[in-house]
PDB file of C-alpha atoms in Angstrom:
ATOM      1  CA  MET R   1      35.566 120.375  63.790  1.00 41.00           C
ATOM      2  CA  GLN R   2      38.470 122.687  62.937  1.00 61.00           C
ATOM      3  CA  GLY R   3      41.000 123.990  65.398  1.00 78.00           C
ATOM      4  CA  VAL R   4      40.049 122.023  68.529  1.00 89.00           C
ATOM      5  CA  LEU R   5      41.780 118.694  69.146  1.00 93.00           C
ATOM      6  CA  LEU R   6      41.213 116.190  71.951  1.00 97.00           C
ATOM      7  CA  LEU R   7      43.404 113.099  72.397  1.00 96.00           C
ATOM      8  CA  VAL R   8      42.768 110.538  75.146  1.00 96.00           C
ATOM      9  CA  PHE R   9      45.381 107.867  75.876  1.00 93.00           C
ATOM     10  CA  ALA R  10      45.127 104.870  78.206  1.00 92.00           C
ATOM     11  CA  LYS R  11      47.485 102.241  79.576  1.00 90.00           C
ATOM     12  CA  TYR R  12      46.949  99.076  77.562  1.00 84.00           C
ATOM     13  CA  TYR R  13      46.202  97.017  80.681  1.00 86.00           C
ATOM     14  CA  HIS R  14      43.240  99.316  81.405  1.00 90.00           C
ATOM     15  CA  LEU R  15      41.701  98.802  77.964  1.00 87.00           C
ATOM     16  CA  PRO R  16      39.448  95.845  78.927  1.00 88.00           C
ATOM     17  CA  PHE R  17      37.732  98.127  81.447  1.00 92.00           C
ATOM     18  CA  LEU R  18      37.213 101.158  79.170  1.00 93.00           C
ATOM     19  CA  ARG R  19      33.795 100.853  77.580  1.00 92.00           C
ATOM     20  CA  GLY R  20      31.093 102.899  75.915  1.00 92.00           C
ATOM     21  CA  VAL R  21      33.551 105.297  74.267  1.00 95.00           C
ATOM     22  CA  GLN R  22      31.706 108.072  72.415  1.00 97.00           C
ATOM     23  CA  THR R  23      32.694 111.468  71.042  1.00 98.00           C
ATOM     24  CA  GLU R  24      30.781 114.648  70.247  1.00 97.00           C
ATOM     25  CA  THR R  25      31.625 117.952  68.544  1.00 95.00           C
ATOM     26  CA  THR R  26      29.914 121.336  68.624  1.00 95.00           C
ATOM     27  CA  ARG R  27      30.794 124.282  66.371  1.00 93.00           C
ATOM     28  CA  THR R  28      30.036 127.746  67.721  1.00 92.00           C
ATOM     29  CA  GLY R  29      32.115 129.935  65.383  1.00 81.00           C
ATOM     30  CA  LEU R  30      30.167 132.038  62.848  1.00 75.00           C
ATOM     31  CA  GLY R  31      26.848 131.004  64.306  1.00 73.00           C
ATOM     32  CA  GLY R  32      27.748 127.323  64.335  1.00 66.00           C
ATOM     33  CA  TYR R  33      29.140 127.073  60.800  1.00 65.00           C
ATOM     34  CA  TRP R  34      32.836 127.304  61.649  1.00 68.00           C
ATOM     35  CA  GLY R  35      34.781 125.077  64.012  1.00 63.00           C
ATOM     36  CA  ASN R  36      37.424 127.586  65.063  1.00 81.00           C
ATOM     37  CA  LYS R  37      35.395 127.935  68.254  1.00 92.00           C
ATOM     38  CA  GLY R  38      33.389 125.256  70.005  1.00 95.00           C
ATOM     39  CA  GLY R  39      33.902 122.074  71.983  1.00 96.00           C
ATOM     40  CA  VAL R  40      34.903 118.458  71.481  1.00 97.00           C
ATOM     41  CA  SER R  41      34.289 115.734  74.037  1.00 98.00           C
ATOM     42  CA  ALA R  42      35.112 112.111  74.672  1.00 98.00           C
ATOM     43  CA  ARG R  43      33.206 110.045  77.209  1.00 98.00           C
ATOM     44  CA  MET R  44      33.671 106.518  78.475  1.00 96.00           C
ATOM     45  CA  SER R  45      32.989 104.159  81.320  1.00 94.00           C
ATOM     46  CA  VAL R  46      36.128 103.403  83.364  1.00 94.00           C
ATOM     47  CA  PHE R  47      35.786 100.392  85.668  1.00 92.00           C
ATOM     48  CA  GLY R  48      32.065 101.132  85.672  1.00 91.00           C
ATOM     49  CA  HIS R  49      32.369 104.862  86.438  1.00 93.00           C
ATOM     50  CA  THR R  50      31.442 107.443  83.795  1.00 95.00           C
ATOM     51  CA  ILE R  51      34.042 110.056  82.819  1.00 97.00           C
ATOM     52  CA  CYS R  52      33.823 112.847  80.249  1.00 98.00           C
ATOM     53  CA  PHE R  53      36.638 115.012  78.859  1.00 99.00           C
ATOM     54  CA  LEU R  54      35.504 118.321  77.315  1.00 99.00           C
ATOM     55  CA  ASN R  55      37.933 120.559  75.416  1.00 98.00           C
ATOM     56  CA  CYS R  56      36.582 124.014  74.527  1.00 98.00           C
ATOM     57  CA  HIS R  57      37.741 127.078  72.622  1.00 97.00           C
ATOM     58  CA  LEU R  58      35.409 129.884  73.658  1.00 97.00           C
ATOM     59  CA  PRO R  59      34.967 133.401  72.184  1.00 96.00           C
ATOM     60  CA  ALA R  60      37.786 135.893  72.686  1.00 95.00           C
ATOM     61  CA  HIS R  61      37.962 139.510  73.921  1.00 95.00           C
ATOM     62  CA  MET R  62      37.339 141.179  77.248  1.00 96.00           C
ATOM     63  CA  GLU R  63      33.739 142.180  76.582  1.00 96.00           C
ATOM     64  CA  ASN R  64      32.539 138.687  75.613  1.00 96.00           C
ATOM     65  CA  SER R  65      32.330 137.047  79.037  1.00 96.00           C
ATOM     66  CA  GLU R  66      28.568 136.508  78.719  1.00 96.00           C
ATOM     67  CA  GLN R  67      29.010 135.115  75.206  1.00 96.00           C
ATOM     68  CA  ARG R  68      31.554 132.634  76.545  1.00 98.00           C
ATOM     69  CA  MET R  69      29.040 131.399  79.084  1.00 98.00           C
ATOM     70  CA  GLU R  70      26.308 131.195  76.436  1.00 97.00           C
ATOM     71  CA  ASP R  71      28.557 129.153  74.151  1.00 97.00           C
ATOM     72  CA  PHE R  72      29.514 126.842  77.014  1.00 98.00           C
ATOM     73  CA  GLU R  73      25.853 126.250  77.842  1.00 98.00           C
ATOM     74  CA  SER R  74      25.113 125.648  74.150  1.00 96.00           C
ATOM     75  CA  ILE R  75      27.896 123.066  73.976  1.00 98.00           C
ATOM     76  CA  LEU R  76      26.515 121.274  77.032  1.00 98.00           C
ATOM     77  CA  GLN R  77      22.991 121.268  75.602  1.00 97.00           C
ATOM     78  CA  GLN R  78      24.007 120.001  72.169  1.00 97.00           C
ATOM     79  CA  GLN R  79      26.370 117.247  73.249  1.00 98.00           C
ATOM     80  CA  GLN R  80      24.230 114.224  74.032  1.00 97.00           C
ATOM     81  CA  PHE R  81      25.397 110.610  74.223  1.00 97.00           C
ATOM     82  CA  GLU R  82      23.689 107.299  73.634  1.00 93.00           C
ATOM     83  CA  GLY R  83      22.853 105.037  76.552  1.00 85.00           C
ATOM     84  CA  GLN R  84      21.222 105.510  79.913  1.00 78.00           C
ATOM     85  CA  ALA R  85      24.240 105.878  82.198  1.00 78.00           C
ATOM     86  CA  ALA R  86      25.083 109.494  81.280  1.00 88.00           C
ATOM     87  CA  THR R  87      23.339 111.164  78.364  1.00 94.00           C
ATOM     88  CA  GLY R  88      24.722 114.682  78.910  1.00 97.00           C
ATOM     89  CA  VAL R  89      28.192 115.945  79.782  1.00 98.00           C
ATOM     90  CA  LEU R  90      27.226 116.932  83.335  1.00 97.00           C
ATOM     91  CA  ASP R  91      25.523 113.576  83.954  1.00 96.00           C
ATOM     92  CA  HIS R  92      28.924 111.866  84.202  1.00 96.00           C
ATOM     93  CA  ASP R  93      30.488 110.910  87.521  1.00 95.00           C
ATOM     94  CA  VAL R  94      33.598 112.964  86.695  1.00 97.00           C
ATOM     95  CA  VAL R  95      33.969 115.744  84.105  1.00 98.00           C
ATOM     96  CA  PHE R  96      37.241 117.374  83.078  1.00 99.00           C
ATOM     97  CA  TRP R  97      36.707 120.729  81.334  1.00 99.00           C
ATOM     98  CA  PHE R  98      39.700 122.471  79.801  1.00 99.00           C
ATOM     99  CA  GLY R  99      41.012 124.447  76.855  1.00 98.00           C
ATOM    100  CA  ASP R 100      41.354 128.044  75.719  1.00 98.00           C
ATOM    101  CA  LEU R 101      38.355 129.265  77.678  1.00 98.00           C
ATOM    102  CA  ASN R 102      39.369 132.867  76.956  1.00 98.00           C
ATOM    103  CA  PHE R 103      38.184 134.425  80.238  1.00 98.00           C
ATOM    104  CA  ARG R 104      39.925 137.696  81.092  1.00 98.00           C
ATOM    105  CA  ILE R 105      40.799 139.841  84.120  1.00 98.00           C
ATOM    106  CA  ASP R 106      38.190 142.529  84.802  1.00 97.00           C
ATOM    107  CA  GLU R 107      38.411 146.039  86.270  1.00 95.00           C
ATOM    108  CA  LEU R 108      42.216 146.318  86.537  1.00 97.00           C
ATOM    109  CA  GLU R 109      44.169 148.180  83.858  1.00 97.00           C
ATOM    110  CA  ILE R 110      47.211 146.711  82.093  1.00 97.00           C
ATOM    111  CA  PRO R 111      49.848 148.486  84.275  1.00 97.00           C
ATOM    112  CA  ALA R 112      48.158 147.273  87.466  1.00 98.00           C
ATOM    113  CA  VAL R 113      47.979 143.707  86.131  1.00 98.00           C
ATOM    114  CA  LYS R 114      51.648 143.687  85.122  1.00 98.00           C
ATOM    115  CA  THR R 115      52.686 145.167  88.466  1.00 98.00           C
ATOM    116  CA  ALA R 116      50.779 142.432  90.292  1.00 98.00           C
ATOM    117  CA  ILE R 117      52.492 139.800  88.128  1.00 98.00           C
ATOM    118  CA  ASP R 118      55.944 141.293  88.730  1.00 98.00           C
ATOM    119  CA  ASN R 119      55.312 141.324  92.499  1.00 98.00           C
ATOM    120  CA  ASN R 120      53.747 137.835  92.496  1.00 97.00           C
ATOM    121  CA  LYS R 121      50.452 139.187  93.849  1.00 97.00           C
ATOM    122  CA  LEU R 122      48.438 136.741  91.790  1.00 98.00           C
ATOM    123  CA  THR R 123      45.614 136.434  94.321  1.00 96.00           C
ATOM    124  CA  MET R 124      44.597 140.014  93.542  1.00 96.00           C
ATOM    125  CA  LEU R 125      44.279 139.086  89.855  1.00 98.00           C
ATOM    126  CA  TRP R 126      42.525 135.805  90.599  1.00 96.00           C
ATOM    127  CA  GLU R 127      39.790 137.685  92.439  1.00 96.00           C
ATOM    128  CA  LYS R 128      39.100 139.711  89.265  1.00 98.00           C
ATOM    129  CA  ASP R 129      39.197 136.728  86.914  1.00 98.00           C
ATOM    130  CA  GLN R 130      35.942 136.518  84.948  1.00 98.00           C
ATOM    131  CA  LEU R 131      35.608 132.747  85.286  1.00 98.00           C
ATOM    132  CA  ASN R 132      36.116 132.794  89.038  1.00 97.00           C
ATOM    133  CA  MET R 133      33.601 135.612  89.448  1.00 97.00           C
ATOM    134  CA  ALA R 134      31.087 133.833  87.201  1.00 97.00           C
ATOM    135  CA  LYS R 135      31.031 130.864  89.581  1.00 94.00           C
ATOM    136  CA  ASP R 136      29.044 133.001  92.024  1.00 92.00           C
ATOM    137  CA  SER R 137      26.251 133.690  89.536  1.00 93.00           C
ATOM    138  CA  GLU R 138      26.237 131.044  86.781  1.00 96.00           C
ATOM    139  CA  THR R 139      24.256 127.918  87.693  1.00 95.00           C
ATOM    140  CA  VAL R 140      25.982 125.858  85.010  1.00 96.00           C
ATOM    141  CA  LEU R 141      29.313 126.332  86.821  1.00 97.00           C
ATOM    142  CA  VAL R 142      28.078 124.894  90.119  1.00 95.00           C
ATOM    143  CA  GLY R 143      30.357 122.056  91.199  1.00 95.00           C
ATOM    144  CA  PHE R 144      33.267 122.930  88.917  1.00 97.00           C
ATOM    145  CA  LEU R 145      36.575 123.037  90.773  1.00 97.00           C
ATOM    146  CA  GLU R 146      39.948 124.489  89.889  1.00 98.00           C
ATOM    147  CA  GLY R 147      43.266 124.451  91.667  1.00 97.00           C
ATOM    148  CA  PRO R 148      44.784 127.786  92.731  1.00 95.00           C
ATOM    149  CA  LEU R 149      46.333 129.801  89.897  1.00 96.00           C
ATOM    150  CA  LYS R 150      49.868 130.017  91.265  1.00 96.00           C
ATOM    151  CA  PHE R 151      51.388 130.665  87.839  1.00 98.00           C
ATOM    152  CA  PRO R 152      51.322 133.979  85.929  1.00 98.00           C
ATOM    153  CA  PRO R 153      48.650 134.619  83.291  1.00 99.00           C
ATOM    154  CA  THR R 154      49.308 132.527  80.178  1.00 98.00           C
ATOM    155  CA  TYR R 155      48.190 135.100  77.573  1.00 98.00           C
ATOM    156  CA  LYS R 156      49.106 137.195  75.605  1.00 97.00           C
ATOM    157  CA  PHE R 157      52.833 136.948  74.764  1.00 98.00           C
ATOM    158  CA  ASP R 158      54.963 138.130  71.892  1.00 97.00           C
ATOM    159  CA  VAL R 159      55.621 134.938  69.938  1.00 97.00           C
ATOM    160  CA  GLY R 160      59.116 133.581  70.560  1.00 97.00           C
ATOM    161  CA  THR R 161      59.490 135.370  73.895  1.00 97.00           C
ATOM    162  CA  ASP R 162      58.231 135.384  77.463  1.00 95.00           C
ATOM    163  CA  THR R 163      57.288 139.061  77.157  1.00 97.00           C
ATOM    164  CA  TYR R 164      53.660 140.076  77.433  1.00 98.00           C
ATOM    165  CA  ASP R 165      52.074 141.632  74.342  1.00 97.00           C
ATOM    166  CA  THR R 166      53.869 144.751  73.078  1.00 96.00           C
ATOM    167  CA  SER R 167      51.900 145.043  69.829  1.00 95.00           C
ATOM    168  CA  GLY R 168      49.536 147.877  69.061  1.00 92.00           C
ATOM    169  CA  LYS R 169      46.654 145.806  70.440  1.00 90.00           C
ATOM    170  CA  LYS R 170      48.335 145.501  73.849  1.00 90.00           C
ATOM    171  CA  ARG R 171      46.127 142.711  75.142  1.00 95.00           C
ATOM    172  CA  LYS R 172      45.813 142.589  78.909  1.00 98.00           C
ATOM    173  CA  PRO R 173      47.463 139.466  80.437  1.00 98.00           C
ATOM    174  CA  ALA R 174      44.904 136.822  81.397  1.00 99.00           C
ATOM    175  CA  TRP R 175      44.506 133.185  82.428  1.00 99.00           C
ATOM    176  CA  THR R 176      42.788 132.138  79.219  1.00 98.00           C
ATOM    177  CA  ASP R 177      43.985 128.524  79.373  1.00 98.00           C
ATOM    178  CA  ARG R 178      42.352 126.519  82.151  1.00 99.00           C
ATOM    179  CA  ILE R 179      41.753 123.038  83.554  1.00 99.00           C
ATOM    180  CA  LEU R 180      38.708 122.392  85.754  1.00 99.00           C
ATOM    181  CA  TRP R 181      36.919 119.314  87.004  1.00 98.00           C
ATOM    182  CA  ARG R 182      33.535 118.425  88.410  1.00 97.00           C
ATOM    183  CA  LEU R 183      32.048 115.531  90.367  1.00 95.00           C
ATOM    184  CA  ARG R 184      28.429 114.740  89.712  1.00 90.00           C
ATOM    185  CA  ALA R 185      26.871 114.700  93.171  1.00 69.00           C
ATOM    186  CA  THR R 186      28.635 116.614  95.905  1.00 52.00           C
ATOM    187  CA  ALA R 187      30.843 119.552  96.770  1.00 38.00           C
ATOM    188  CA  PRO R 188      34.528 118.991  97.651  1.00 40.00           C
ATOM    189  CA  PHE R 189      35.246 117.414 100.993  1.00 38.00           C
ATOM    190  CA  GLY R 190      38.837 118.679 101.099  1.00 39.00           C
ATOM    191  CA  GLN R 191      40.522 121.864  99.985  1.00 40.00           C
ATOM    192  CA  ALA R 192      43.986 122.936  99.049  1.00 39.00           C
ATOM    193  CA  PRO R 193      45.610 125.646 101.151  1.00 35.00           C
ATOM    194  CA  ASN R 194      44.596 129.160  99.997  1.00 37.00           C
ATOM    195  CA  ALA R 195      42.298 127.631  97.407  1.00 40.00           C
ATOM    196  CA  GLY R 196      39.266 129.706  98.399  1.00 38.00           C
ATOM    197  CA  LYS R 197      36.182 127.954  97.113  1.00 40.00           C
ATOM    198  CA  ARG R 198      38.172 125.649  94.859  1.00 41.00           C
ATOM    199  CA  GLY R 199      39.875 122.545  96.207  1.00 46.00           C
ATOM    200  CA  SER R 200      42.528 120.186  94.896  1.00 65.00           C
ATOM    201  CA  VAL R 201      40.828 117.151  96.456  1.00 69.00           C
ATOM    202  CA  SER R 202      37.181 116.325  95.865  1.00 69.00           C
ATOM    203  CA  GLY R 203      34.987 113.286  96.179  1.00 66.00           C
ATOM    204  CA  LEU R 204      31.591 111.636  95.857  1.00 65.00           C
ATOM    205  CA  SER R 205      29.698 109.805  98.544  1.00 57.00           C
ATOM    206  CA  SER R 206      30.151 106.652  96.435  1.00 66.00           C
ATOM    207  CA  GLY R 207      33.867 106.679  97.246  1.00 81.00           C
ATOM    208  CA  THR R 208      35.078 108.357  94.066  1.00 88.00           C
ATOM    209  CA  LYS R 209      37.869 110.844  94.774  1.00 92.00           C
ATOM    210  CA  VAL R 210      39.800 113.199  92.500  1.00 95.00           C
ATOM    211  CA  THR R 211      43.175 114.539  93.641  1.00 96.00           C
ATOM    212  CA  GLN R 212      45.041 117.215  91.712  1.00 98.00           C
ATOM    213  CA  HIS R 213      48.797 116.853  92.184  1.00 98.00           C
ATOM    214  CA  PHE R 214      49.882 119.976  90.329  1.00 96.00           C
ATOM    215  CA  TYR R 215      48.556 122.704  88.060  1.00 98.00           C
ATOM    216  CA  ARG R 216      51.178 124.671  86.182  1.00 98.00           C
ATOM    217  CA  SER R 217      52.082 126.621  83.076  1.00 98.00           C
ATOM    218  CA  HIS R 218      55.063 126.018  80.801  1.00 98.00           C
ATOM    219  CA  MET R 219      56.785 129.325  80.131  1.00 96.00           C
ATOM    220  CA  GLU R 220      59.554 127.662  78.115  1.00 97.00           C
ATOM    221  CA  TYR R 221      57.254 127.107  75.122  1.00 97.00           C
ATOM    222  CA  MET R 222      57.356 130.133  72.827  1.00 96.00           C
ATOM    223  CA  VAL R 223      55.733 128.984  69.567  1.00 96.00           C
ATOM    224  CA  SER R 224      52.420 130.657  70.409  1.00 95.00           C
ATOM    225  CA  ASP R 225      51.076 133.796  72.043  1.00 96.00           C
ATOM    226  CA  HIS R 226      49.694 131.441  74.717  1.00 97.00           C
ATOM    227  CA  LYS R 227      51.670 129.414  77.252  1.00 98.00           C
ATOM    228  CA  PRO R 228      50.368 125.849  77.660  1.00 98.00           C
ATOM    229  CA  VAL R 229      49.110 124.581  81.003  1.00 98.00           C
ATOM    230  CA  SER R 230      49.096 121.043  82.376  1.00 98.00           C
ATOM    231  CA  SER R 231      47.857 119.142  85.392  1.00 98.00           C
ATOM    232  CA  ILE R 232      48.090 115.639  86.824  1.00 98.00           C
ATOM    233  CA  PHE R 233      45.161 114.064  88.650  1.00 98.00           C
ATOM    234  CA  THR R 234      44.622 110.793  90.457  1.00 97.00           C
ATOM    235  CA  LEU R 235      41.160 109.225  90.345  1.00 95.00           C
ATOM    236  CA  GLN R 236      40.282 106.752  93.073  1.00 93.00           C
ATOM    237  CA  PHE R 237      37.059 104.775  93.006  1.00 89.00           C
ATOM    238  CA  PRO R 238      35.770 101.338  93.987  1.00 87.00           C
ATOM    239  CA  TYR R 239      35.488  98.774  91.225  1.00 83.00           C
ATOM    240  CA  LYS R 240      32.042  98.543  89.706  1.00 86.00           C
ATOM    241  CA  VAL R 241      33.419  96.389  86.901  1.00 82.00           C
ATOM    242  CA  ASP R 242      36.365  94.108  87.623  1.00 81.00           C
ATOM    243  CA  MET R 243      36.013  91.532  84.849  1.00 85.00           C
ATOM    244  CA  PRO R 244      36.774  92.168  81.176  1.00 87.00           C
ATOM    245  CA  LEU R 245      34.098  91.508  78.572  1.00 88.00           C
ATOM    246  CA  VAL R 246      36.376  88.953  76.938  1.00 89.00           C
ATOM    247  CA  THR R 247      39.031  86.830  78.638  1.00 88.00           C
ATOM    248  CA  ILE R 248      41.769  85.216  76.524  1.00 88.00           C
ATOM    249  CA  MET R 249      43.344  82.034  77.898  1.00 85.00           C
ATOM    250  CA  VAL R 250      46.517  80.434  76.527  1.00 81.00           C
ATOM    251  CA  GLU R 251      47.154  77.085  78.178  1.00 71.00           C
ATOM    252  CA  ASP R 252      50.526  76.162  76.713  1.00 74.00           C
ATOM    253  CA  GLU R 253      53.575  78.034  75.496  1.00 76.00           C
ATOM    254  CA  TRP R 254      53.703  78.415  71.729  1.00 75.00           C
ATOM    255  CA  ASN R 255      56.883  77.067  70.188  1.00 74.00           C
ATOM    256  CA  SER R 256      55.795  77.966  66.670  1.00 71.00           C
ATOM    257  CA  ILE R 257      52.996  79.820  64.939  1.00 65.00           C
ATOM    258  CA  ALA R 258      51.429  76.476  64.089  1.00 64.00           C
ATOM    259  CA  ASP R 259      50.792  75.996  67.821  1.00 65.00           C
ATOM    260  CA  ALA R 260      48.841  79.259  68.098  1.00 73.00           C
ATOM    261  CA  THR R 261      45.736  78.008  69.853  1.00 77.00           C
ATOM    262  CA  CYS R 262      43.852  79.926  72.512  1.00 82.00           C
ATOM    263  CA  THR R 263      40.497  79.891  74.244  1.00 85.00           C
ATOM    264  CA  PHE R 264      38.364  82.941  74.857  1.00 87.00           C
ATOM    265  CA  LYS R 265      35.421  83.435  77.174  1.00 87.00           C
ATOM    266  CA  ALA R 266      32.884  86.205  76.650  1.00 85.00           C
ATOM    267  CA  ALA R 267      30.852  87.794  79.436  1.00 84.00           C
ATOM    268  CA  PRO R 268      27.108  86.995  79.328  1.00 81.00           C
ATOM    269  CA  ASN R 269      26.237  90.622  78.485  1.00 78.00           C
ATOM    270  CA  PHE R 270      28.763  90.876  75.650  1.00 82.00           C
ATOM    271  CA  ALA R 271      27.068  91.251  72.268  1.00 81.00           C
ATOM    272  CA  ARG R 272      28.964  88.990  69.871  1.00 82.00           C
ATOM    273  CA  SER R 273      29.449  90.003  66.245  1.00 84.00           C
ATOM    274  CA  SER R 274      30.579  88.227  63.094  1.00 84.00           C
ATOM    275  CA  TRP R 275      33.240  90.963  62.878  1.00 89.00           C
ATOM    276  CA  ASP R 276      34.906  89.988  66.179  1.00 90.00           C
ATOM    277  CA  TRP R 277      38.593  89.204  65.863  1.00 91.00           C
ATOM    278  CA  ILE R 278      41.539  88.289  68.103  1.00 89.00           C
ATOM    279  CA  GLY R 279      44.872  90.001  67.530  1.00 89.00           C
ATOM    280  CA  LEU R 280      48.448  89.046  68.309  1.00 87.00           C
ATOM    281  CA  TYR R 281      50.516  91.976  69.586  1.00 89.00           C
ATOM    282  CA  LYS R 282      54.051  92.678  70.667  1.00 88.00           C
ATOM    283  CA  VAL R 283      54.496  93.716  74.291  1.00 87.00           C
ATOM    284  CA  GLY R 284      54.161  97.482  74.604  1.00 85.00           C
ATOM    285  CA  PHE R 285      51.835  98.081  71.656  1.00 87.00           C
ATOM    286  CA  LYS R 286      50.491 101.631  71.326  1.00 84.00           C
ATOM    287  CA  HIS R 287      47.335 101.231  69.235  1.00 84.00           C
ATOM    288  CA  HIS R 288      44.772  98.528  68.553  1.00 84.00           C
ATOM    289  CA  LYS R 289      45.907  98.525  64.901  1.00 91.00           C
ATOM    290  CA  ASP R 290      49.484  97.620  65.897  1.00 93.00           C
ATOM    291  CA  TYR R 291      48.721  93.892  65.696  1.00 91.00           C
ATOM    292  CA  VAL R 292      51.270  91.469  64.280  1.00 87.00           C
ATOM    293  CA  GLY R 293      48.416  89.368  62.979  1.00 85.00           C
ATOM    294  CA  TYR R 294      44.781  88.567  63.689  1.00 87.00           C
ATOM    295  CA  VAL R 295      42.200  85.837  63.267  1.00 86.00           C
ATOM    296  CA  TRP R 296      38.424  86.081  63.053  1.00 86.00           C
ATOM    297  CA  ALA R 297      36.660  84.893  66.209  1.00 84.00           C
ATOM    298  CA  LYS R 298      33.939  83.218  64.199  1.00 71.00           C
ATOM    299  CA  GLN R 299      30.912  81.858  65.967  1.00 62.00           C
ATOM    300  CA  GLU R 300      28.693  79.131  64.620  1.00 63.00           C
ATOM    301  CA  GLU R 301      25.008  79.081  65.501  1.00 56.00           C
ATOM    302  CA  ALA R 302      25.528  75.928  67.557  1.00 53.00           C
ATOM    303  CA  ASP R 303      28.097  77.792  69.703  1.00 58.00           C
ATOM    304  CA  TYR R 304      25.802  80.535  70.949  1.00 54.00           C
ATOM    305  CA  HIS R 305      25.220  78.893  74.334  1.00 58.00           C
ATOM    306  CA  ARG R 306      28.814  77.834  74.902  1.00 63.00           C
ATOM    307  CA  VAL R 307      30.771  79.705  77.551  1.00 63.00           C
ATOM    308  CA  GLU R 308      34.229  79.060  76.118  1.00 72.00           C
ATOM    309  CA  HIS R 309      35.346  79.073  72.493  1.00 74.00           C
ATOM    310  CA  GLU R 310      38.597  77.759  70.998  1.00 71.00           C
ATOM    311  CA  VAL R 311      40.393  79.553  68.189  1.00 71.00           C
ATOM    312  CA  ARG R 312      43.284  78.161  66.138  1.00 67.00           C
ATOM    313  CA  ALA R 313      45.221  80.789  64.248  1.00 65.00           C
ATOM    314  CA  THR R 314      47.946  80.894  61.611  1.00 62.00           C
ATOM    315  CA  PHE R 315      49.659  84.266  61.509  1.00 62.00           C
ATOM    316  CA  ASN R 316      51.736  85.493  58.589  1.00 57.00           C
ATOM    317  CA  ILE R 317      54.652  87.173  60.342  1.00 58.00           C
TER     318      ILE R 317
END
């Protein structure tokens, strides 16, 4: 995939409860041969709840609204994951869909759009936004929520400025860069003020709730003809999984590396491998490869039915 990047970070203390991580990519540029357009996704189980992040770059230009929807549907159809919990993107408990979705503002001419922006009459523009209007007719968009667009359109700017396009092309300002979310089963049970059909709080009957704290653009960034957007969400859900697959136990304080002995206990459903290893990390590590040292968690055939296993390690530090 070229031109679309998705990075997912997690607090290290959540790592034992992030499982089933899988990624998918779909190229839609040049009939599927070029990755300048398309979608990349990352899915995982978080404390037993399935979550999928989907980053898309959809076709440009005012007249291509239907093509954008076709590409989005193609991405959803092509991206399939292994396992039974959630094989497709929309099968997940929570989906975050974002990126340069490239939807434009219909019907209004450039002067009218700029006048509305200057007078902070953004609701008038929101009502003519292609993505918002498509929600009334496109089945695939059912359940997708978005906070109110209280910031000016994020495209198109003269690079290095906060001035809308003055080139010969004179692109009409638009909210091309978006962040939406979707819960698998139900419609939102709470709405943000003036949010219309889209709420900032939504939830499932299972107790899962998504709260959007803010949704904003960053006008100070001028390296592109787009302005980036960001949002912060809180996910609340009951624990379905509250025990890690592997528990490490250190009974005594180590006074030297020679004393590095620990015991680990694997959950009954954890599939052991001869490639399993235990790493020693400094507090605050950023990546699983940031280990100071590691030792193979070897397992002899006679140990298969043991609950706890002891490992003695010598680390070269």
